[in-house]
Amino acid sequence: MSFESGLSFHPVIRRLDLGRVHLPAWHPRYSDKTAPIYAYLIEHPDGPVLFDCGCGGDSELINSLYQPQVTQLETALGAFNRSTQDVAAIVLSHLHFDHCGQLPAVAGRPTYVQKSEIVAAQASGYTVAKWASIPEPDLRAISGDEPLAPGLKIMFTPGHTPGHQSLIVTGGGQTTIVGGQCCYTHAGIENDQLEYDNLFGPDWETAARDTLARLRSLSADSLLLAHA
């Protein structure tokens, strides 16, 4: 599909509850015990855009470490009278297992991911390779900010991972940041609070601060995150 609509855009963004994971004792947010997993469906005149797709359920390692409670993408979409067949395109914030795990359910659609994230995901232990693998015909590998459609812009927001990206949704006089894990809680942007346990590593502090500054400069009306 081509994203060329000239129609005015009044955003409707639907939060998809795709389950939760149990955090192991070594996890920096173990005190939370569990973490919800949210994806988002942005209704657009050119077709619904899916931002992230949750955790899969067929990895013995992930099942052992995190005991995920997985809600199937089809079920979550069905709550809004949508199905996987309706999805026109996918934007992945990054390729950690809890953000790309149900990608096979929406295979065959343009799937946008940063080139730097694809490189990072090659490292051992970074993700579940079979979940993060994007078929070549579907892959839209980009570098940096990228307009997606009228009212939709991908913004490069590294810090949590080398190739993290967010989606900026603008229309109807409102701006929404669909932020993935650009920060773990809203305090990251709202209170200018760098969350060190959300960083890819100590060397990524500067990149993360730059990311938060860029996002704050948007003066967005709302911020939607993956785990909060």
XYZ file of N, CA and C in Angstrom:
684
model
N 0.841 -1.184 0.000
C 0.000 0.000 0.000
C 0.878 1.236 0.000
N 0.396 2.306 -0.594
C 1.154 3.558 -0.603
C 0.508 4.528 0.360
N 1.362 5.231 1.110
C 0.870 6.193 2.087
C 0.902 7.584 1.454
N -0.159 7.915 0.743
C -0.178 9.168 -0.011
C -1.466 9.940 0.205
N -2.236 9.588 1.205
C -3.532 10.237 1.396
C -3.372 11.710 1.691
N -4.217 12.508 1.102
C -4.241 13.930 1.413
C -5.389 14.288 2.341
N -6.089 13.269 2.858
C -7.229 13.523 3.728
C -6.780 14.127 5.046
N -7.630 14.957 5.622
C -7.329 15.478 6.945
C -7.328 14.312 7.930
N -6.502 14.422 8.934
C -6.251 13.303 9.836
C -6.625 13.694 11.251
N -7.605 13.018 11.808
C -7.996 13.211 13.199
C -7.677 11.907 13.922
N -6.541 11.850 14.591
C -6.016 10.576 15.077
C -6.922 9.859 16.078
N -7.044 8.578 15.853
C -7.603 7.658 16.841
C -6.519 6.627 17.101
N -6.056 6.566 18.338
C -4.978 5.654 18.706
C -5.517 4.678 19.741
N -5.402 3.401 19.437
C -5.946 2.371 20.303
C -4.799 1.623 21.001
N -4.876 1.552 22.318
C -3.864 0.804 23.062
C -4.240 -0.675 23.089
N -3.300 -1.512 22.692
C -3.499 -2.953 22.671
C -2.765 -3.565 23.861
N -3.493 -4.189 24.737
C -2.897 -4.858 25.892
C -2.512 -6.265 25.462
N -1.193 -6.494 25.316
C -0.717 -7.774 24.806
C -0.156 -8.677 25.898
N -0.536 -8.414 27.143
C -0.153 -9.296 28.229
C 0.869 -8.676 29.153
N 1.687 -9.537 29.772
C 2.708 -9.054 30.692
C 3.777 -10.108 30.853
N 4.908 -9.667 31.348
C 5.991 -10.577 31.694
C 6.281 -10.445 33.186
N 6.775 -11.541 33.780
C 7.230 -11.534 35.160
C 8.731 -11.244 35.151
N 9.138 -10.292 35.953
C 10.522 -9.827 35.919
C 11.396 -10.683 36.832
N 12.484 -11.224 36.285
C 13.371 -12.059 37.100
C 14.136 -11.222 38.130
N 14.727 -11.901 39.115
C 15.371 -11.216 40.242
C 16.501 -10.305 39.816
N 17.158 -10.613 38.707
C 18.281 -9.793 38.261
C 17.839 -8.574 37.447
N 16.562 -8.466 37.153
C 16.070 -7.349 36.339
C 16.095 -6.063 37.164
N 16.522 -4.932 36.575
C 16.605 -3.683 37.349
C 15.262 -3.199 37.897
N 14.165 -3.687 37.347
C 12.834 -3.292 37.851
C 12.124 -4.474 38.505
N 12.911 -5.347 39.080
C 12.352 -6.533 39.737
C 11.317 -6.164 40.796
N 11.497 -5.041 41.458
C 10.557 -4.644 42.510
C 9.138 -4.450 41.981
N 9.011 -4.214 40.662
C 7.683 -4.084 40.057
C 6.990 -5.442 39.901
N 7.772 -6.511 39.960
C 7.299 -7.901 39.828
C 6.872 -8.256 38.407
N 6.043 -7.437 37.795
C 5.626 -7.699 36.423
C 5.691 -6.408 35.606
N 5.670 -6.570 34.293
C 5.632 -5.414 33.393
C 4.558 -5.653 32.334
N 3.629 -4.715 32.177
C 2.647 -4.855 31.100
C 3.321 -4.639 29.748
N 2.694 -5.152 28.715
C 3.214 -4.980 27.359
C 2.106 -4.351 26.516
N 2.362 -3.153 26.043
C 1.380 -2.451 25.221
C 1.914 -2.206 23.817
N 1.049 -2.394 22.846
C 1.288 -1.946 21.481
C 0.181 -0.946 21.150
N 0.282 -0.322 19.996
C -0.698 0.708 19.645
C -1.113 0.581 18.185
N -2.379 0.821 17.935
C -2.908 0.839 16.580
C -3.357 2.249 16.275
N -2.745 2.835 15.257
C -3.095 4.194 14.848
C -4.000 4.108 13.626
N -5.242 4.519 13.798
C -6.174 4.518 12.669
C -5.833 5.686 11.749
N -5.611 5.380 10.482
C -5.190 6.394 9.509
C -5.996 6.231 8.231
N -6.255 7.310 7.509
C -7.024 7.188 6.266
C -6.430 6.207 5.258
N -5.127 5.996 5.311
C -4.490 5.059 4.383
C -4.427 3.641 4.930
N -4.960 3.437 6.125
C -4.959 2.115 6.722
C -4.325 2.119 8.094
N -4.720 1.201 8.969
C -4.211 1.166 10.336
C -2.714 0.855 10.382
N -2.010 1.580 11.233
C -0.576 1.372 11.435
C -0.380 0.787 12.828
N 0.328 -0.326 12.888
C 0.602 -0.997 14.148
C 1.987 -0.605 14.655
N 2.036 -0.148 15.903
C 3.303 0.207 16.538
C 3.612 -0.851 17.577
N 4.628 -1.668 17.293
C 5.066 -2.796 18.124
C 4.043 -3.927 18.088
N 4.498 -5.115 18.516
C 3.592 -6.273 18.434
C 3.825 -7.286 19.551
N 4.346 -6.827 20.682
C 4.332 -7.643 21.879
C 5.279 -8.826 21.894
N 4.993 -9.738 22.804
C 5.824 -10.911 23.065
C 5.200 -12.144 22.428
N 6.039 -13.026 21.926
C 5.562 -14.310 21.441
C 5.472 -15.313 22.574
N 5.039 -16.518 22.251
C 4.871 -17.525 23.284
C 5.589 -18.829 23.017
N 6.449 -18.862 21.999
C 7.048 -20.135 21.600
C 8.565 -20.160 21.775
N 9.082 -19.407 22.720
C 10.514 -19.449 23.030
C 10.695 -20.075 24.408
N 11.361 -21.218 24.467
C 11.578 -21.878 25.751
C 12.388 -20.990 26.692
N 13.369 -20.263 26.145
C 14.196 -19.399 26.979
C 13.376 -18.277 27.602
N 12.597 -17.585 26.788
C 11.783 -16.473 27.303
C 10.727 -17.000 28.273
N 10.126 -18.132 27.956
C 9.136 -18.705 28.865
C 9.759 -19.032 30.218
N 11.011 -19.506 30.187
C 11.696 -19.860 31.424
C 12.065 -18.626 32.233
N 12.571 -17.592 31.559
C 13.069 -16.402 32.252
C 11.957 -15.462 32.705
N 10.912 -15.323 31.890
C 9.937 -14.259 32.110
C 8.497 -14.735 32.339
N 8.231 -16.016 32.163
C 6.867 -16.535 32.301
C 5.823 -15.582 31.699
N 5.946 -15.275 30.414
C 5.027 -14.297 29.823
C 3.579 -14.785 29.802
N 2.687 -13.869 30.054
C 1.264 -14.091 29.852
C 0.907 -13.350 28.569
N 0.728 -14.084 27.506
C 0.617 -13.490 26.177
C -0.833 -13.389 25.740
N -1.230 -12.196 25.350
C -2.496 -11.998 24.658
C -2.200 -11.945 23.173
N -2.865 -12.795 22.419
C -2.610 -12.832 20.989
C -3.025 -11.509 20.331
N -2.231 -11.080 19.387
C -2.483 -9.824 18.685
C -3.881 -9.814 18.070
N -4.278 -10.941 17.489
C -5.597 -11.024 16.866
C -6.698 -10.766 17.890
N -6.512 -11.285 19.094
C -7.502 -11.081 20.155
C -7.563 -9.625 20.583
N -6.384 -9.015 20.761
C -6.339 -7.615 21.181
C -6.953 -6.696 20.130
N -6.678 -6.964 18.882
C -7.263 -6.163 17.810
C -8.779 -6.369 17.734
N -9.205 -7.592 18.003
C -10.629 -7.901 17.932
C -11.463 -7.097 18.909
N -10.844 -6.655 20.004
C -11.565 -5.815 20.970
C -11.987 -4.493 20.349
N -11.333 -4.120 19.235
C -11.662 -2.873 18.540
C -12.225 -3.157 17.147
N -12.763 -4.349 16.980
C -13.342 -4.753 15.694
C -12.334 -4.646 14.555
N -11.097 -4.969 14.875
C -10.026 -5.026 13.887
C -9.418 -6.420 13.900
N -8.685 -6.747 12.861
C -7.967 -8.013 12.805
C -6.577 -7.770 12.244
N -5.743 -8.783 12.306
C -4.400 -8.654 11.745
C -4.452 -8.368 10.251
N -5.505 -8.824 9.589
C -5.625 -8.589 8.155
C -5.829 -7.113 7.825
N -6.298 -6.332 8.796
C -6.539 -4.912 8.563
C -5.272 -4.076 8.603
N -4.231 -4.574 9.255
C -3.014 -3.785 9.460
C -2.348 -3.481 8.127
N -2.059 -2.194 7.911
C -1.460 -1.766 6.647
C 0.059 -1.682 6.717
N 0.589 -1.376 7.897
C 2.039 -1.231 8.051
C 2.386 -1.377 9.523
N 3.636 -1.706 9.779
C 4.124 -1.887 11.146
C 5.337 -1.007 11.364
N 5.372 -0.343 12.510
C 6.554 0.387 12.964
C 7.014 -0.288 14.255
N 8.256 -0.757 14.270
C 8.805 -1.397 15.461
C 9.709 -0.419 16.190
N 9.398 -0.183 17.462
C 10.241 0.735 18.228
C 11.661 0.202 18.309
N 11.786 -1.108 18.553
C 13.086 -1.777 18.572
C 12.833 -3.277 18.528
N 13.894 -4.052 18.577
C 13.770 -5.479 18.322
C 13.955 -6.350 19.561
N 13.781 -5.802 20.751
C 13.750 -6.646 21.933
C 12.543 -7.583 21.851
N 12.651 -8.728 22.536
C 11.674 -9.804 22.370
C 10.244 -9.388 22.674
N 10.057 -8.436 23.584
C 8.709 -8.057 23.997
C 8.103 -6.966 23.124
N 8.767 -6.658 22.035
C 8.259 -5.639 21.108
C 8.068 -6.175 19.689
N 8.702 -7.308 19.398
C 8.618 -7.857 18.035
C 8.112 -9.292 18.016
N 7.636 -9.803 19.167
C 7.381 -11.226 19.303
C 6.263 -11.803 18.458
N 5.290 -10.985 18.078
C 4.176 -11.503 17.270
C 4.214 -10.969 15.834
N 5.383 -10.592 15.413
C 5.536 -10.075 14.047
C 5.053 -11.065 12.985
N 5.272 -12.375 13.143
C 4.768 -13.296 12.113
C 3.266 -13.192 11.871
N 2.515 -12.725 12.870
C 1.059 -12.620 12.713
C 0.659 -11.540 11.718
N 1.577 -10.620 11.438
C 1.280 -9.540 10.484
C 2.307 -9.532 9.347
N 2.818 -10.689 9.024
C 3.760 -10.790 7.908
C 3.101 -10.335 6.615
N 3.917 -9.787 5.724
C 3.427 -9.340 4.425
C 3.131 -7.860 4.356
N 3.356 -7.142 5.469
C 3.137 -5.690 5.479
C 4.470 -4.966 5.551
N 4.546 -3.748 5.030
C 5.775 -2.954 5.205
C 6.084 -2.801 6.689
N 7.320 -3.098 7.059
C 7.722 -3.089 8.469
C 8.945 -2.199 8.620
N 8.787 -1.116 9.365
C 9.803 -0.073 9.462
C 10.647 -0.266 10.712
N 11.968 -0.303 10.523
C 12.904 -0.455 11.634
C 14.192 0.266 11.262
N 14.891 0.771 12.243
C 16.137 1.477 11.980
C 17.246 0.500 11.583
N 18.073 0.900 10.638
C 19.205 0.067 10.233
C 20.119 -0.226 11.419
N 20.333 0.765 12.286
C 21.200 0.560 13.439
C 20.612 -0.461 14.411
N 19.294 -0.588 14.427
C 18.657 -1.585 15.282
C 18.838 -2.986 14.706
N 18.771 -3.088 13.407
C 18.997 -4.379 12.757
C 20.396 -4.880 13.064
N 21.365 -3.978 13.031
C 22.745 -4.352 13.342
C 22.858 -4.775 14.806
N 22.276 -3.995 15.699
C 22.364 -4.301 17.130
C 21.750 -5.658 17.442
N 20.676 -5.998 16.752
C 19.951 -7.233 17.036
C 20.706 -8.482 16.620
N 21.822 -8.308 15.930
C 22.634 -9.463 15.540
C 23.442 -10.009 16.716
N 23.595 -9.223 17.772
C 24.404 -9.641 18.915
C 23.720 -10.784 19.657
N 24.515 -11.721 20.123
C 23.994 -12.853 20.875
C 23.295 -12.378 22.149
N 22.099 -12.901 22.395
C 21.358 -12.559 23.592
C 20.549 -11.283 23.511
N 20.602 -10.600 22.371
C 19.891 -9.322 22.245
C 18.374 -9.520 22.196
N 17.956 -10.564 21.477
C 16.532 -10.768 21.221
C 16.305 -12.229 20.892
N 15.099 -12.561 20.500
C 14.791 -13.886 19.961
C 14.856 -13.755 18.440
N 15.859 -14.366 17.856
C 16.153 -14.121 16.443
C 14.973 -14.424 15.533
N 14.250 -15.498 15.807
C 13.144 -15.864 14.914
C 11.999 -14.862 14.993
N 11.882 -14.177 16.137
C 10.844 -13.154 16.243
C 11.269 -11.863 15.567
N 12.550 -11.545 15.633
C 13.055 -10.272 15.111
C 13.373 -10.325 13.625
N 13.273 -11.509 13.038
C 13.597 -11.649 11.617
C 12.457 -11.109 10.757
N 12.767 -10.148 9.917
C 11.771 -9.514 9.050
C 12.022 -9.961 7.616
N 11.066 -10.594 6.974
C 11.276 -11.027 5.583
C 11.683 -9.847 4.699
N 12.604 -10.097 3.812
C 13.153 -9.025 2.973
C 12.083 -8.222 2.234
N 11.053 -8.862 1.680
C 10.044 -8.042 0.982
C 9.303 -7.075 1.896
N 9.232 -7.405 3.197
C 8.508 -6.554 4.150
C 9.382 -5.446 4.718
N 10.682 -5.666 4.768
C 11.582 -4.790 5.511
C 11.707 -3.412 4.870
N 11.517 -2.391 5.697
C 11.795 -1.010 5.314
C 12.837 -0.498 6.308
N 14.090 -0.666 5.975
C 15.191 -0.274 6.858
C 15.502 1.196 6.632
N 15.420 1.993 7.686
C 15.587 3.436 7.556
C 16.711 3.909 8.475
N 17.165 5.107 8.224
C 18.209 5.719 9.047
C 17.754 7.097 9.482
N 17.484 7.251 10.769
C 17.074 8.555 11.281
C 15.589 8.792 11.142
N 15.204 10.073 11.178
C 13.795 10.448 11.081
C 13.268 10.140 9.680
N 11.983 9.808 9.614
C 11.401 9.425 8.319
C 9.911 9.731 8.309
N 9.423 10.575 7.371
C 7.971 10.735 7.231
C 7.357 9.417 6.789
N 6.241 9.056 7.406
C 5.582 7.810 7.044
C 4.320 8.053 6.227
N 3.530 9.009 6.656
C 2.273 9.350 5.999
C 1.848 10.704 6.527
N 0.889 11.361 5.892
C 0.410 12.620 6.453
C 0.000 12.448 7.911
N 0.619 13.230 8.792
C 0.314 13.156 10.207
C 1.101 12.110 10.971
N 1.942 11.353 10.282
C 2.739 10.310 10.930
C 4.210 10.486 10.561
N 5.054 10.558 11.582
C 6.486 10.700 11.350
C 7.244 9.805 12.316
N 8.136 9.000 11.774
C 9.033 8.203 12.600
C 10.176 9.092 13.065
N 10.462 9.062 14.371
C 11.561 9.834 14.927
C 12.587 8.873 15.531
N 13.827 9.052 15.171
C 14.933 8.259 15.704
C 15.177 8.684 17.150
N 15.024 7.744 18.086
C 15.106 8.078 19.511
C 16.010 7.080 20.244
N 17.299 7.044 19.929
C 18.193 6.069 20.553
C 18.417 6.350 22.035
N 18.864 5.330 22.722
C 19.145 5.432 24.149
C 18.836 4.118 24.827
N 17.593 3.687 24.724
C 17.241 2.371 25.254
C 17.925 1.284 24.441
N 17.948 1.470 23.144
C 18.741 0.635 22.239
C 19.382 1.553 21.204
N 20.379 1.050 20.477
C 21.043 1.895 19.474
C 20.117 2.369 18.358
N 19.070 1.598 18.081
C 18.199 1.975 16.972
C 16.754 2.169 17.370
N 16.513 2.583 18.587
C 15.137 2.804 19.022
C 14.505 3.941 18.218
N 13.218 3.799 17.919
C 12.480 4.848 17.223
C 11.089 4.989 17.817
N 10.536 6.182 17.670
C 9.192 6.492 18.146
C 8.358 6.961 16.963
N 7.064 7.071 17.167
C 6.166 7.548 16.117
C 5.450 8.789 16.616
N 5.553 9.870 15.852
C 4.903 11.130 16.202
C 3.620 11.244 15.385
N 2.515 11.371 16.083
C 1.205 11.412 15.439
C 0.622 12.806 15.627
N 0.338 13.479 14.523
C -0.129 14.859 14.565
C -1.397 15.002 13.741
N -2.423 15.596 14.329
C -3.663 15.839 13.610
C -4.742 16.302 14.561
N -5.738 16.988 14.020
C -6.823 17.475 14.859
C -6.357 18.437 15.932
N -5.250 19.125 15.693
C -4.725 20.074 16.667
C -3.998 19.430 17.835
N -3.715 18.121 17.733
C -3.063 17.393 18.811
C -1.788 16.711 18.307
N -0.820 16.571 19.203
C 0.390 15.811 18.910
C 0.559 14.738 19.974
N 0.751 13.516 19.528
C 0.959 12.392 20.430
C 2.285 11.717 20.103
N 3.063 11.445 21.127
C 4.278 10.652 20.978
C 3.934 9.203 21.318
N 4.026 8.327 20.340
C 3.934 6.898 20.603
C 5.388 6.452 20.787
N 5.788 6.336 22.042
C 7.204 6.348 22.360
C 7.872 5.010 22.556
N 7.110 3.907 22.552
C 7.755 2.634 22.806
C 8.445 2.647 24.161
N 9.765 2.453 24.137
C 10.528 2.476 25.385
C 11.586 3.571 25.333
N 11.245 4.699 24.704
C 12.147 5.852 24.718
C 12.448 6.247 26.159
N 11.479 6.016 27.035
C 11.664 6.073 28.491
C 10.747 5.002 29.064
N 11.007 4.590 30.266
C 10.217 3.495 30.840
C 8.933 4.011 31.476
N 9.008 5.189 32.093
C 7.833 5.814 32.690
C 7.680 7.226 32.127
N 6.535 7.825 32.364
C 6.284 9.166 31.852
C 7.217 10.208 32.459
N 7.767 9.910 33.630
C 8.666 10.865 34.276
C 9.896 11.152 33.426
N 10.260 10.210 32.576
C 11.426 10.416 31.732
C 11.342 11.685 30.911
N 10.169 11.968 30.370
C 9.993 13.181 29.564
C 9.341 14.290 30.383
N 8.298 13.950 31.106
C 7.538 14.987 31.807
C 8.373 15.695 32.866
N 9.277 14.964 33.529
C 10.089 15.553 34.604
C 11.560 15.658 34.240
N 11.856 15.464 32.958
C 13.259 15.529 32.519
C 14.126 14.611 33.387
N 13.686 13.391 33.547
C 14.337 12.447 34.456
C 14.917 11.289 33.656
N 16.227 11.247 33.547
C 16.880 10.163 32.822
C 16.828 8.890 33.663
N 16.283 7.858 33.098
C 16.151 6.576 33.794
C 17.335 5.695 33.397
N 18.307 5.615 34.260
C 19.542 4.916 33.923
C 19.310 3.429 33.671
N 18.310 2.853 34.334
C 18.061 1.433 34.116
C 17.348 1.162 32.795
N 17.039 2.210 32.061
C 16.424 2.050 30.740
C 17.435 2.209 29.611
N 18.680 2.496 29.957
C 19.707 2.737 28.941
C 20.272 1.434 28.394
N 20.703 1.481 27.151
C 21.392 0.343 26.548
C 22.708 0.067 27.259
N 23.304 1.100 27.806
C 24.541 0.995 28.570
C 25.016 2.383 28.931
N 26.048 2.492 29.766
C 26.525 3.808 30.209
C 26.926 4.729 29.060
N 27.412 4.164 27.975
C 27.849 4.979 26.842
C 26.689 5.639 26.108
N 25.472 5.287 26.464
C 24.303 5.801 25.750
C 23.578 6.898 26.521
N 24.200 7.407 27.584
C 23.560 8.453 28.374
C 23.358 9.726 27.551
N 24.376 10.139 26.811
C 24.262 11.370 26.019
C 23.182 11.239 24.963
N 23.157 10.096 24.278
C 22.139 9.878 23.246
C 20.745 9.912 23.854
N 20.598 9.300 25.027
C 19.287 9.276 25.670
C 18.849 10.673 26.096
N 19.784 11.460 26.613
C 19.439 12.838 26.996
C 19.027 13.649 25.769
N 19.733 13.465 24.672
C 19.368 14.159 23.437
C 17.981 13.730 22.960
N 17.709 12.443 23.059
C 16.395 11.927 22.676
C 15.294 12.579 23.495
N 15.452 12.598 24.810
C 14.421 13.188 25.669
C 14.240 14.671 25.391
N 15.346 15.366 25.112
C 15.254 16.796 24.808
C 14.478 17.026 23.511
N 14.750 16.207 22.509
C 14.033 16.341 21.232
C 12.543 16.080 21.416
N 12.228 15.057 22.187
C 10.821 14.729 22.390
C 10.115 15.815 23.211
N 10.777 16.337 24.226
C 10.162 17.415 25.017
C 9.917 18.651 24.163
N 10.796 18.889 23.204
C 10.655 20.081 22.365
C 9.385 20.049 21.520
N 8.781 18.881 21.388
C 7.539 18.768 20.621
C 6.343 19.316 21.374
N 6.483 19.476 22.698
C 5.367 19.924 23.538
C 4.099 19.107 23.224
N 4.262 17.802 23.203
C 3.171 16.913 22.826
C 2.046 16.936 23.864
N 0.868 16.624 23.391
C -0.300 16.585 24.256
C -0.375 15.279 25.052
N 0.219 14.228 24.523
C 0.208 12.967 25.249
C 1.397 12.108 24.836
N 1.739 11.193 25.731
C 2.869 10.282 25.554
C 2.386 8.877 25.854
N 2.559 7.974 24.909
C 2.126 6.592 25.053
C 3.343 5.683 25.044
N 3.462 4.853 26.086
C 4.662 4.037 26.260
C 4.321 2.547 26.234
N 5.366 1.744 26.146
C 5.201 0.300 26.004
C 4.904 -0.415 27.308
N 5.378 0.146 28.441
C 5.287 -0.574 29.710
C 4.649 0.248 30.819
N 4.080 1.378 30.480
C 3.488 2.237 31.512
C 2.239 2.919 30.975
